[in-house]
Coordinates of C-alpha atoms and ligand atoms in Angstrom, one line a residue:
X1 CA -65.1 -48.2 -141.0
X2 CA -67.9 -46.8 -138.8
X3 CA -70.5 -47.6 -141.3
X4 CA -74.4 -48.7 -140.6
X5 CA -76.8 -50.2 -143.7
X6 CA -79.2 -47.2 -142.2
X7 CA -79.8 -44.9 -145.3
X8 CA -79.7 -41.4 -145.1
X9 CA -83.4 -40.8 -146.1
X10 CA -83.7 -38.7 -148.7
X11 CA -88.1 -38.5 -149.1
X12 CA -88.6 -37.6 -152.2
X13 CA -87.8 -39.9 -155.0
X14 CA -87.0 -37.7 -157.3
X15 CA -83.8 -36.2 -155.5
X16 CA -82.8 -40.1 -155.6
X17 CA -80.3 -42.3 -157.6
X18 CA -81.1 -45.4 -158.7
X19 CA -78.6 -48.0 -159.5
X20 CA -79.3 -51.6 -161.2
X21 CA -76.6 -54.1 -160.3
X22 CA -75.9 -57.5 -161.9
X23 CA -74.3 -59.7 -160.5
X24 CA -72.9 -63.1 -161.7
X25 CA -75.1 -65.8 -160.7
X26 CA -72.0 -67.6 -158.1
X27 CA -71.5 -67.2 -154.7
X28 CA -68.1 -65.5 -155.3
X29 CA -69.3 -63.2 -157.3
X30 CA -72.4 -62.5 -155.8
X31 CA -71.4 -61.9 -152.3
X32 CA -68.9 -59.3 -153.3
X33 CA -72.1 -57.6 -155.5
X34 CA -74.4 -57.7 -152.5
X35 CA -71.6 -56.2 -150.4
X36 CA -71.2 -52.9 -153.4
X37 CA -75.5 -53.1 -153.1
X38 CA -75.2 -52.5 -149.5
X39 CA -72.9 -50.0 -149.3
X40 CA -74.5 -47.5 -152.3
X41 CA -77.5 -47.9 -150.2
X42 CA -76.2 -47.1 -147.0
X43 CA -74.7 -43.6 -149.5
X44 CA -78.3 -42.7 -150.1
X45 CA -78.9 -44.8 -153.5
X46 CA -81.9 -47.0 -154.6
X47 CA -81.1 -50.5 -155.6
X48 CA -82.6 -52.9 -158.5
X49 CA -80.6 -56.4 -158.5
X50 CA -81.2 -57.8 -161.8
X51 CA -80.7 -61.3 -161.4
X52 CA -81.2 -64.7 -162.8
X53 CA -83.4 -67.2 -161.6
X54 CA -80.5 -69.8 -161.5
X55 CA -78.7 -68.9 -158.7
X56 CA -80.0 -65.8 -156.5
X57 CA -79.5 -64.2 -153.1
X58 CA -82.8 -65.1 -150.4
X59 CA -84.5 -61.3 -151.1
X60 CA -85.7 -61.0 -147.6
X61 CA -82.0 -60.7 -146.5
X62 CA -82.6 -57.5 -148.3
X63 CA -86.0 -55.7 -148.3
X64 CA -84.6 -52.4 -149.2
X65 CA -83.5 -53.5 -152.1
X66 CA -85.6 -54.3 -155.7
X67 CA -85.2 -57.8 -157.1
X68 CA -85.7 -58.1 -161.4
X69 CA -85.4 -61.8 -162.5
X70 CA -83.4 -61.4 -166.3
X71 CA -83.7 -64.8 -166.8
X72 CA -86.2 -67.6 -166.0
X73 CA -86.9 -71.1 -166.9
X74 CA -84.4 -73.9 -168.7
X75 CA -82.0 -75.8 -167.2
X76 CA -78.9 -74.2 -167.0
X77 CA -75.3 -76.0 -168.0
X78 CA -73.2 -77.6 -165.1
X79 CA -69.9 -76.7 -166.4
X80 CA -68.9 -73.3 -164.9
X81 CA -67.5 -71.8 -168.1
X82 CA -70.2 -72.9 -170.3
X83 CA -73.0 -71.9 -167.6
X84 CA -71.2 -68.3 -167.8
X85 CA -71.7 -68.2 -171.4
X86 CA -75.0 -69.9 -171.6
X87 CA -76.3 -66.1 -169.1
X88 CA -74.8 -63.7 -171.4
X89 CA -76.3 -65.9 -174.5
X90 CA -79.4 -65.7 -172.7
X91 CA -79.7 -62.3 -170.5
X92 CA -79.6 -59.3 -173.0
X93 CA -83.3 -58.8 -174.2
X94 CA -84.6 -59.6 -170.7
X95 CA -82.1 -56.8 -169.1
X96 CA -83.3 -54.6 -171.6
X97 CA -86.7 -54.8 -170.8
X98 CA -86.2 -54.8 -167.0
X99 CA -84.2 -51.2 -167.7
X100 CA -87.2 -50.0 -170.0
X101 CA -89.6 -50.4 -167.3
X102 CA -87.5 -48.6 -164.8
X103 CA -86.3 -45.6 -167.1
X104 CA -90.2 -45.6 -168.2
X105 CA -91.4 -45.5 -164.2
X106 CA -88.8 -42.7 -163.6
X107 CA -90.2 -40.7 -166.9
X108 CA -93.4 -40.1 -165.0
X109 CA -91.6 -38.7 -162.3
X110 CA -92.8 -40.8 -159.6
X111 CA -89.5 -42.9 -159.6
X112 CA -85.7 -42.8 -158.9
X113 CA -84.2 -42.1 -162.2
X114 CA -81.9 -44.9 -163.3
X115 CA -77.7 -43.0 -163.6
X116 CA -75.9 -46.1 -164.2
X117 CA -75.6 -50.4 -164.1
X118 CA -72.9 -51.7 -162.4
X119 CA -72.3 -55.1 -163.7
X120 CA -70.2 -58.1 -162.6
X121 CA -67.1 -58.2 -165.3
X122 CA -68.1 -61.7 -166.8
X123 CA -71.8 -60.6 -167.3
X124 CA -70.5 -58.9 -170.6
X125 CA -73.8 -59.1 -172.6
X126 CA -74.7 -55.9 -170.3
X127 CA -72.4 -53.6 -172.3
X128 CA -74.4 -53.6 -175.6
X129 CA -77.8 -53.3 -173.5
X130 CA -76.2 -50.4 -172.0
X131 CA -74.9 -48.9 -174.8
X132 CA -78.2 -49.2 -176.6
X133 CA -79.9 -47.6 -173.8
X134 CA -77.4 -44.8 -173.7
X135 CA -76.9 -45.8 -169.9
X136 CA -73.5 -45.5 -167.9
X137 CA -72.0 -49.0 -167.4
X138 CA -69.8 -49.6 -164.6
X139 CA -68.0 -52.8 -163.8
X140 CA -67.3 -54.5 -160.8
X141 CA -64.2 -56.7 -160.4
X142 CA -64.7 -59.6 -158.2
X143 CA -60.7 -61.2 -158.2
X144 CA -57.4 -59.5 -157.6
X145 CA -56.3 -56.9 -159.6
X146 CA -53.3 -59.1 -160.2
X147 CA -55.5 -61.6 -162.0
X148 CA -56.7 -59.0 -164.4
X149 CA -53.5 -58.3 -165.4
X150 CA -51.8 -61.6 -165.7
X151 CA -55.5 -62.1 -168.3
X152 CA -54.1 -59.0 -170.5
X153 CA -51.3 -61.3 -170.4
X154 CA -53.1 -64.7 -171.7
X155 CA -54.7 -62.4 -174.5
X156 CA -51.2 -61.0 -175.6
X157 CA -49.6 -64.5 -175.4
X158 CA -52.4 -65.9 -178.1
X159 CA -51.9 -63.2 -180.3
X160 CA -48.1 -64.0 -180.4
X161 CA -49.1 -67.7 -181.1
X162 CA -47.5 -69.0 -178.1
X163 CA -50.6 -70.7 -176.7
X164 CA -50.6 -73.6 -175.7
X165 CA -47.4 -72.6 -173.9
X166 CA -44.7 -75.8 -174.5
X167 CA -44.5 -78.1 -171.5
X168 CA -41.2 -77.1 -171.1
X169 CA -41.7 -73.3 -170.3
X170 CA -44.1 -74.0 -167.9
X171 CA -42.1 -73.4 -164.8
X172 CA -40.6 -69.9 -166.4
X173 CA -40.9 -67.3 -164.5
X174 CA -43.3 -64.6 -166.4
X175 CA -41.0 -61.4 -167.3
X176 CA -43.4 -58.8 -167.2
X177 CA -45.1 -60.2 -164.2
X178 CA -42.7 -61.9 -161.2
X179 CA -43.3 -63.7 -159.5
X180 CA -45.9 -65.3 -161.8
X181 CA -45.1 -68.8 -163.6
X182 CA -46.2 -69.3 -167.1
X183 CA -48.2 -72.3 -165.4
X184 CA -50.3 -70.1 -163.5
X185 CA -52.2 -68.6 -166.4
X186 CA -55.3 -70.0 -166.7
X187 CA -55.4 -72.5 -170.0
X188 CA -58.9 -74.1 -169.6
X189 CA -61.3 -74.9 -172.7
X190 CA -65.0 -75.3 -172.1
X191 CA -66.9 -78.3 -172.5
X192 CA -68.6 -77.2 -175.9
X193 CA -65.6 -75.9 -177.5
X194 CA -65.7 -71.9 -177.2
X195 CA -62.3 -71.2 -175.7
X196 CA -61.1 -69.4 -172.9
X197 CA -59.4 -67.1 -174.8
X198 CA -63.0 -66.2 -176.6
X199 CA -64.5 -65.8 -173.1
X200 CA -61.5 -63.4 -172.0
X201 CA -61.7 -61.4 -175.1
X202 CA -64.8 -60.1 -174.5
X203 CA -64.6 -59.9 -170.4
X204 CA -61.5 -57.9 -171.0
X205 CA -62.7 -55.1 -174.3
X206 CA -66.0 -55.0 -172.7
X207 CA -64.5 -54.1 -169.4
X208 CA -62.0 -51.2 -171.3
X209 CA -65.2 -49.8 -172.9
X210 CA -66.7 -49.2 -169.3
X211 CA -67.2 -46.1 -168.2
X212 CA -65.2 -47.2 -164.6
X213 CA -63.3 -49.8 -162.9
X214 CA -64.7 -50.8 -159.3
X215 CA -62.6 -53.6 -157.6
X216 CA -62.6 -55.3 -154.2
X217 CA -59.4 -54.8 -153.0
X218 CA -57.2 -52.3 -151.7
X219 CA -54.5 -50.0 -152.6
X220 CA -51.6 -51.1 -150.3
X221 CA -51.8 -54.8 -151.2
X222 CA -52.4 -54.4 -154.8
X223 CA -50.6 -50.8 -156.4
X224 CA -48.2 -52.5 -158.7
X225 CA -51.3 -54.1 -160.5
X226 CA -53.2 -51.4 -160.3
X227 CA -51.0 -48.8 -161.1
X228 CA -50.1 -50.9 -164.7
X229 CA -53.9 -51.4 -165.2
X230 CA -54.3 -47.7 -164.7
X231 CA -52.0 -47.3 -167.1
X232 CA -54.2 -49.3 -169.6
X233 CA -57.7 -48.9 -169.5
X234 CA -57.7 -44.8 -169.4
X235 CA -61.1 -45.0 -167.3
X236 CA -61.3 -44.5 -164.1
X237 CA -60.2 -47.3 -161.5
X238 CA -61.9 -47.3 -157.8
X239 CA -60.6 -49.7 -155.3
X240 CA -62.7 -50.3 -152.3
X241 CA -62.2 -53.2 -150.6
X242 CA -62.0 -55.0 -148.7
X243 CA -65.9 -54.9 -149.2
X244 CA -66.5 -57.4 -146.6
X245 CA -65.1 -55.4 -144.0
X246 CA -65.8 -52.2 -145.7
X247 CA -69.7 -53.7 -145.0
X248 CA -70.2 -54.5 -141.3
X249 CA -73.5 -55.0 -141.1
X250 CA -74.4 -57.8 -142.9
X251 CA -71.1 -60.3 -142.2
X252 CA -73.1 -63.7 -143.4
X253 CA -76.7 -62.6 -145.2
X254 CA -74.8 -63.3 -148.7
X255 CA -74.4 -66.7 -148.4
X256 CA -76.4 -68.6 -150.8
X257 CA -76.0 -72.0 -148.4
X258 CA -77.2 -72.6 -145.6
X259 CA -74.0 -71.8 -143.0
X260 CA -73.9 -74.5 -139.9
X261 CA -72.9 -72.8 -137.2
X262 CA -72.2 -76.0 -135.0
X263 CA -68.6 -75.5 -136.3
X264 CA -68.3 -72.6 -134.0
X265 CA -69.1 -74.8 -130.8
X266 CA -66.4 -76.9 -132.1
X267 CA -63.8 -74.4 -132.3
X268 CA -64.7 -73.0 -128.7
X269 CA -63.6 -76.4 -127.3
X270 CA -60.2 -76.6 -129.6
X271 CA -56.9 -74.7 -128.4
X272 CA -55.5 -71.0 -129.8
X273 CA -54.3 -71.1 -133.4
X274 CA -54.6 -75.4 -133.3
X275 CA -57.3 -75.9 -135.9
X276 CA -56.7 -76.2 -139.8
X277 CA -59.6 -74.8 -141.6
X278 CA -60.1 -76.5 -144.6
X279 CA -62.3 -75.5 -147.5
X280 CA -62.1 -74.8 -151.1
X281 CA -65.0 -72.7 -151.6
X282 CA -68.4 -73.0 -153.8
X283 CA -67.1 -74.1 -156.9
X284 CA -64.2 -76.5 -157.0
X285 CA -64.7 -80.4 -156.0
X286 CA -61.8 -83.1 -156.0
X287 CA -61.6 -86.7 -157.7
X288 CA -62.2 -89.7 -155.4
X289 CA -58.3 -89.9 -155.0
X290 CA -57.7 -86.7 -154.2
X291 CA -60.5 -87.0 -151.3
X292 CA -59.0 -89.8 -149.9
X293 CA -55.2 -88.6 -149.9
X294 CA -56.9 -84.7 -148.8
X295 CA -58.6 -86.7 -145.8
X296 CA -55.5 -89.1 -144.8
X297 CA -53.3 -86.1 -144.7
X298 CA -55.4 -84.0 -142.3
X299 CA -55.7 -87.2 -140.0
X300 CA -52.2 -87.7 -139.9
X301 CA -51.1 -84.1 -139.6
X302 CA -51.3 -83.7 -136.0
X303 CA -53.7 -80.3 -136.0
X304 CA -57.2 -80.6 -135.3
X305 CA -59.3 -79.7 -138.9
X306 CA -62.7 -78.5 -139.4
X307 CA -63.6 -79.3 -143.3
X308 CA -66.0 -78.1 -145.9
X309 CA -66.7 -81.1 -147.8
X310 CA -70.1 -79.7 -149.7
X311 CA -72.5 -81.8 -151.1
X312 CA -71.4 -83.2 -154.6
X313 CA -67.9 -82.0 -154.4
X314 CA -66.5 -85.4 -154.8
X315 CA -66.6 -86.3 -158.4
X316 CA -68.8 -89.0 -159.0
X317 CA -70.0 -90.0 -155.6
X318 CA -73.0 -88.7 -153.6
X319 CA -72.0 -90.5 -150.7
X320 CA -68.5 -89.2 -149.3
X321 CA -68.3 -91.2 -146.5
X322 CA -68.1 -94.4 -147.9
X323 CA -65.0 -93.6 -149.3
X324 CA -63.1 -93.2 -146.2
X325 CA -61.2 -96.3 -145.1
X326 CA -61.9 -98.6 -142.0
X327 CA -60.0 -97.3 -139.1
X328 CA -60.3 -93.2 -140.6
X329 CA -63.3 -92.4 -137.7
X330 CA -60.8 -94.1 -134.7
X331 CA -57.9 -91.9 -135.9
X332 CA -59.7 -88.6 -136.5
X333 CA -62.2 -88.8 -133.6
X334 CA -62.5 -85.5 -131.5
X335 CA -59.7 -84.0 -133.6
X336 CA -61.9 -83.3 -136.7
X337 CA -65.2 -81.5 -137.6
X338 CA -66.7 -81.4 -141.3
X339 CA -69.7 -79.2 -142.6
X340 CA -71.6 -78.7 -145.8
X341 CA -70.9 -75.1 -145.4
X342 CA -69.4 -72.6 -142.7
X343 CA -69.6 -69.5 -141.2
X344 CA -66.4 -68.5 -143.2
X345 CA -65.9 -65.3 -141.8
X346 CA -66.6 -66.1 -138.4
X347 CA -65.1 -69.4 -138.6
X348 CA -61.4 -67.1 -139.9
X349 CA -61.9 -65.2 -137.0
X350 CA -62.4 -67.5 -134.3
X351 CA -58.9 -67.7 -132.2
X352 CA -58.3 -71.9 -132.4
X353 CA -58.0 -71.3 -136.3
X354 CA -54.5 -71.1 -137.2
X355 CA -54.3 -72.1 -140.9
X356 CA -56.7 -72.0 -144.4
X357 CA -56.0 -74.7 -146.7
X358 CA -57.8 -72.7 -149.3
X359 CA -58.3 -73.0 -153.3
X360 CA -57.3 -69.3 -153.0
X361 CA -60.5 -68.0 -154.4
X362 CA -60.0 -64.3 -153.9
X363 CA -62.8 -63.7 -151.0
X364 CA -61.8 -66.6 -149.2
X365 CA -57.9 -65.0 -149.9
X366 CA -59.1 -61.5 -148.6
X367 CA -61.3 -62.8 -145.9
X368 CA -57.9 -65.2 -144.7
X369 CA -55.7 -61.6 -145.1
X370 CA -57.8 -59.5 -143.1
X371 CA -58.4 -61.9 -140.1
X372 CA -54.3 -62.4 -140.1
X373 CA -54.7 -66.2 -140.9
X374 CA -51.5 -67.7 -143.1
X375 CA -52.8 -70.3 -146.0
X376 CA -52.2 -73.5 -147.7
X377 CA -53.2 -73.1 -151.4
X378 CA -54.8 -75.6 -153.5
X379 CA -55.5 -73.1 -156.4
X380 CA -57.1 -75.0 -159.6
X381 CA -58.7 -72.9 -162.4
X382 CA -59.4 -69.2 -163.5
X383 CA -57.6 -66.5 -161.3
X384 CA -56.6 -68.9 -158.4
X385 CA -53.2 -70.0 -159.5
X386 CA -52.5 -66.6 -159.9
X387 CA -53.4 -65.0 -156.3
X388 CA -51.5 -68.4 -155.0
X389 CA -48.4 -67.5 -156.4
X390 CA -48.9 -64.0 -154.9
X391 CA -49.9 -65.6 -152.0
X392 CA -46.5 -67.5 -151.3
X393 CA -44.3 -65.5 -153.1
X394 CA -44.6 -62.0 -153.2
X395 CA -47.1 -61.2 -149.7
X396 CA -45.5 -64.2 -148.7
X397 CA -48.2 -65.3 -146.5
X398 CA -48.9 -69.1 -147.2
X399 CA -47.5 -72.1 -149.0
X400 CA -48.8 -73.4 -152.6
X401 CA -49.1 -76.7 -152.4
X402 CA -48.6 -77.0 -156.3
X403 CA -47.0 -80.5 -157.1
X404 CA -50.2 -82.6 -156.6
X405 CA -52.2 -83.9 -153.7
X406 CA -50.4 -86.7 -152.0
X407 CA -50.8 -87.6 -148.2
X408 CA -47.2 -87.6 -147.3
X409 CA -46.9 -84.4 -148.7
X410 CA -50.1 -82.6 -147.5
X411 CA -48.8 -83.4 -144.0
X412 CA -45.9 -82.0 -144.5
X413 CA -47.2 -78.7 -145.7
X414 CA -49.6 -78.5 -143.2
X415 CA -47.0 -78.7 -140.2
X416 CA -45.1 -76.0 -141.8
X417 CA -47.7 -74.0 -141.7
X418 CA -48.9 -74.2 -138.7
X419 CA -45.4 -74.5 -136.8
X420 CA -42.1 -73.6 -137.0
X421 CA -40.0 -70.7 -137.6
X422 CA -41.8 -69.9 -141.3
X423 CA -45.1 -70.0 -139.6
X424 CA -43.7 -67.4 -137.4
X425 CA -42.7 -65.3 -140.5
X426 CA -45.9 -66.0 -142.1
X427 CA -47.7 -65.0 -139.0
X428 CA -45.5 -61.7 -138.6
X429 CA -46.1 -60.5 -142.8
X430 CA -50.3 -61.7 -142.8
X431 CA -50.9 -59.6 -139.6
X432 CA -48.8 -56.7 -140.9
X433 CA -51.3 -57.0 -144.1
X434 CA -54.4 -57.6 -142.0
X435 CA -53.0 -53.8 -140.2
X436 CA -52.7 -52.3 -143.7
X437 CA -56.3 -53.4 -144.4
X438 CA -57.7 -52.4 -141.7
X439 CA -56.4 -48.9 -142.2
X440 CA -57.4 -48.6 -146.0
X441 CA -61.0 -48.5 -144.9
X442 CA -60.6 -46.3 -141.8
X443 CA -61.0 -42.3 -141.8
X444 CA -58.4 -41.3 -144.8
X445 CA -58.1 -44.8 -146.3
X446 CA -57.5 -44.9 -149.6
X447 CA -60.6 -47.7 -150.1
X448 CA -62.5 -45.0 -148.3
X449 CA -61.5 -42.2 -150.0
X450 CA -62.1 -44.5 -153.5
X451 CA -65.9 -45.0 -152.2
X452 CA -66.4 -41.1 -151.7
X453 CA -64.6 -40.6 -155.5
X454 CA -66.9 -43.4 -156.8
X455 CA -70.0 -41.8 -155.3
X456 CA -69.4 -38.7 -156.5
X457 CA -68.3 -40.1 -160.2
X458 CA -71.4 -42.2 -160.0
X459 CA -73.4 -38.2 -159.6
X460 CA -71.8 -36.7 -161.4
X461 CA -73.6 -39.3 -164.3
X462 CA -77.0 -37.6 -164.0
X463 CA -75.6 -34.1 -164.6
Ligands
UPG1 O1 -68.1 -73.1 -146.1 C1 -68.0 -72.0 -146.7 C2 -67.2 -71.8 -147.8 C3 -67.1 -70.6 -148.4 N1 -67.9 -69.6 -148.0 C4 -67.8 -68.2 -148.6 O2 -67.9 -68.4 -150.0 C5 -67.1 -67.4 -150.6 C6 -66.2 -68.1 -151.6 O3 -65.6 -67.2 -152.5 P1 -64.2 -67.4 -153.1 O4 -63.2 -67.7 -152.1 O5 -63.9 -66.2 -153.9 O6 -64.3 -68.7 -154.0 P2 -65.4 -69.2 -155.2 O7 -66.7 -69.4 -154.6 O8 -64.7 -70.4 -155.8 O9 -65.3 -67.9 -156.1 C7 -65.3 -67.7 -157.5 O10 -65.2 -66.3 -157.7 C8 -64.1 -65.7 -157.1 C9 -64.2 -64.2 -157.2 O11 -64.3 -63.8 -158.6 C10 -62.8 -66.2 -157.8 O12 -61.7 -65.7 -157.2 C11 -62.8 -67.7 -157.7 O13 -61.6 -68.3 -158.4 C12 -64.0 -68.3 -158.3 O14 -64.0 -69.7 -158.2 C13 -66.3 -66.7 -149.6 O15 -66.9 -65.4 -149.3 C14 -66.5 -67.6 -148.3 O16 -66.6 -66.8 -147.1 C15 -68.7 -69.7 -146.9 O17 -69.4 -68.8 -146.4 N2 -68.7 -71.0 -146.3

């Protein structure tokens, strides 16, 4: 898409939109909300982020945009799925306040007026600020479309009492849904009690009761899922992604780590399509068994590795290194690099990667699809199990390394995936998708068409 982040200057402010975005305060949430922020701005909108003061994007990445803390202070829960309702507990009469002062600034006529807030699905509290305010609420997506359905699915499946699903239907295949498993729903409680099922509940109505869908993925790779969630919500569904590609000009600004680009260097020196990338993105860590069988598999595999071990992702143990056995740094030397945090993007790109062992968090899945890269996946909570099965068995793109971490294994897995005939199949399928991507955001797309419908929906607000 021949896009630049260069507005088309529109002087006065009163011929201007504003939007107010809010995103949820992790990186794979927020990267895909920065990328929607870019991208209405580069259409001619104004841009508040209305963000917490947990977790928040370096603001001079983006001095076009306006930056509205909605939460201060307080130490915020660990666990993911309490910290997510611990911000919608805590974000409501701060957002409210934030949009009084903007509609207020716009009443004197001296300001964009505020049409609409565009906020990240799990940020539910936003709907009854919304509502109150008498604002247009849009929602952004940030997983596969596929996810969202298989979650209708987890809600149904409660209601019918067949939750927890019996051990013994847990490698069914799901009717309404091949080639999902029951396993691959996701089952997880929180740490203070409130169950998933409470936390999808209200994702899921408050989502229906928006006034439009937007989702980062495309048409070609996701209809089926779309279509049947179409079919469902009755508002108006826009799917624009791949937003990373959609969004050229700002490939690494989102990320909320510092990226080490010595990786890069690394790679120049390694062989086409001879590296395994390794990473498992911002959230999910492994037990101290897990580490060492993850880091005795990639020495024995054969293929060079570059590996994000971030810091604090091994449960329990600041110090990684000490749990590598003697003799590990003799076998892996000048076969292995390992960062606190890449270049993803680049590092996808770069020619010596020719696998992601993944956790098949859905921008690291896209970001993998559109750079024609084939995947191992790791998945482990939330949507992941369910874009890994799509993954392997439906794009059939990658392997899903399902049955437990174990060194013997891993290598095995690994060599299949980056040799062989399969490999060759993978290879042929991921760049066919990486094609169909490519297309959706060029001149009569359908992710481009989607952005010019959304823009003009998003208008057609203030009328
Ligand atoms: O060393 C690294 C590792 C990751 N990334 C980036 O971090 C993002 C990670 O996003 P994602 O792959 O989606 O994983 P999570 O961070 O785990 O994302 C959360 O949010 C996603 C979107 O809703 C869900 O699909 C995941 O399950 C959920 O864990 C991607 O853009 C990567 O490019 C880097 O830049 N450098």
């Amino acid at each position: 898409m021949e896009e630049t982040d260069e507005q088309t200057e529109v002087q006065d402010p009163r011929l201007r939109r504003r939007l107010v975005l809010i995103p949820c305060p992790l990186q794979g949430h927020m990267t895909p909300m920065l990328q929607l922020a870019t991208l209405l701005y580069s259409k001619g909108f104004s841009i508040t982020i209305a963000h917490t003061h947990i977790i928040f994007p370096n603001q001079s990445n983006y001095p076009h945009f306006s930056f509205q803390s909605i939460i201060s202070g307080g130490k915020p829960p660990s666990d993911v799925k309490t910290f997510i309702f611990y911000i919608n507990n805590n974000c409501a009469d701060p957002l409210k306040e934030c949009l009084l002062s903007l509609l207020s600034k716009s009443d004197k006529q001296d300001y964009e007026p505020v049409v609409c807030i565009i906020s990240d699905a799990m940020m539910y509290f936003a709907k009854d600020v919304a509502d109150s305010l008498k604002l247009p609420r849009m929602v952004l997506r940030t997983s596969s479309a596929i996810s969202y359905d298989a979650f209708t699915y987890v809600l149904q499946l409660n209601q019918q009492g067949c939750f927890p699903i019996q051990e013994s239907r847990l490698e069914e295949r799901f009717p309404d849904i091949p080639p999902l498993k029951f396993k691959d729903l996701p089952t997880m409680k929180t740490s203070d009690g409130s169950s998933l099922y409470e936390f999808l509940l209200k994702m899921l109505l408050t989502t229906k009761a928006s006034s439009g869908l937007i989702w980062n993925t495309f048409q070609d790779l996701e209809k089926l899922a779309l279509t049947s969630i179409t079919n469902d919500v009755h508002i108006p569904l826009f799917a624009i992604g791949p937003l990373h590609k959609t969004v050229t000009t700002i490939s690494s600004t989102t990320s909320l780590l510092p990226q080490d680009s010595t990786c890069i260097s690394w790679l120049d020196k390694q062989s086409p399509n001879s590296v395994i990338y390794v990473s498992y993105g911002s959230i999910v860590g492994m037990d101290q068994t897990e580490f060492v069988e993850i880091a005795w598999g990639l020495a024995n595999c054969g293929h060079p590795f570059l590996w994000v071990i971030r810091p604090n992702s091994v449960a329990n143990c600041s110090q990684w290194e000490k749990l590598l056995p003697d003799g590990f740094h003799e076998i892996v030397r000048g076969k292995c690099c390992i960062v606190q945090w890449a270049p993803q993007q680049d590092v996808l790109a770069h020619h010596a990667v020719g696998g992601f062992w993944t956790h098949s968090g859905w921008n690291s899945t896209l970001e993998s699809i559109c750079e024609g890269v084939p995947m191992l996946c790791r998945p482990c909570f939330g949507d992941q199990a369910v874009n890994a099965r799509f993954v392997s068995e439906e794009w059939r793109v990658g392997l899903n390394l399902e049955n437990g971490l174990e060194r013997e294994e891993i290598v095995r897995f690994i060599r299949k995936l980056m040799e062989g005939k399969e490999r060759e199949e993978m290879m042929v399928r991921v760049k066919d998708l990486k094609e169909k991507a490519k297309n959706c955001i060029n001149q009569g797309g359908s992710s481009l068409e989607s952005l010019q419908s959304l823009i003009n929906y998003i208008l057609s607000f203030n009328k």
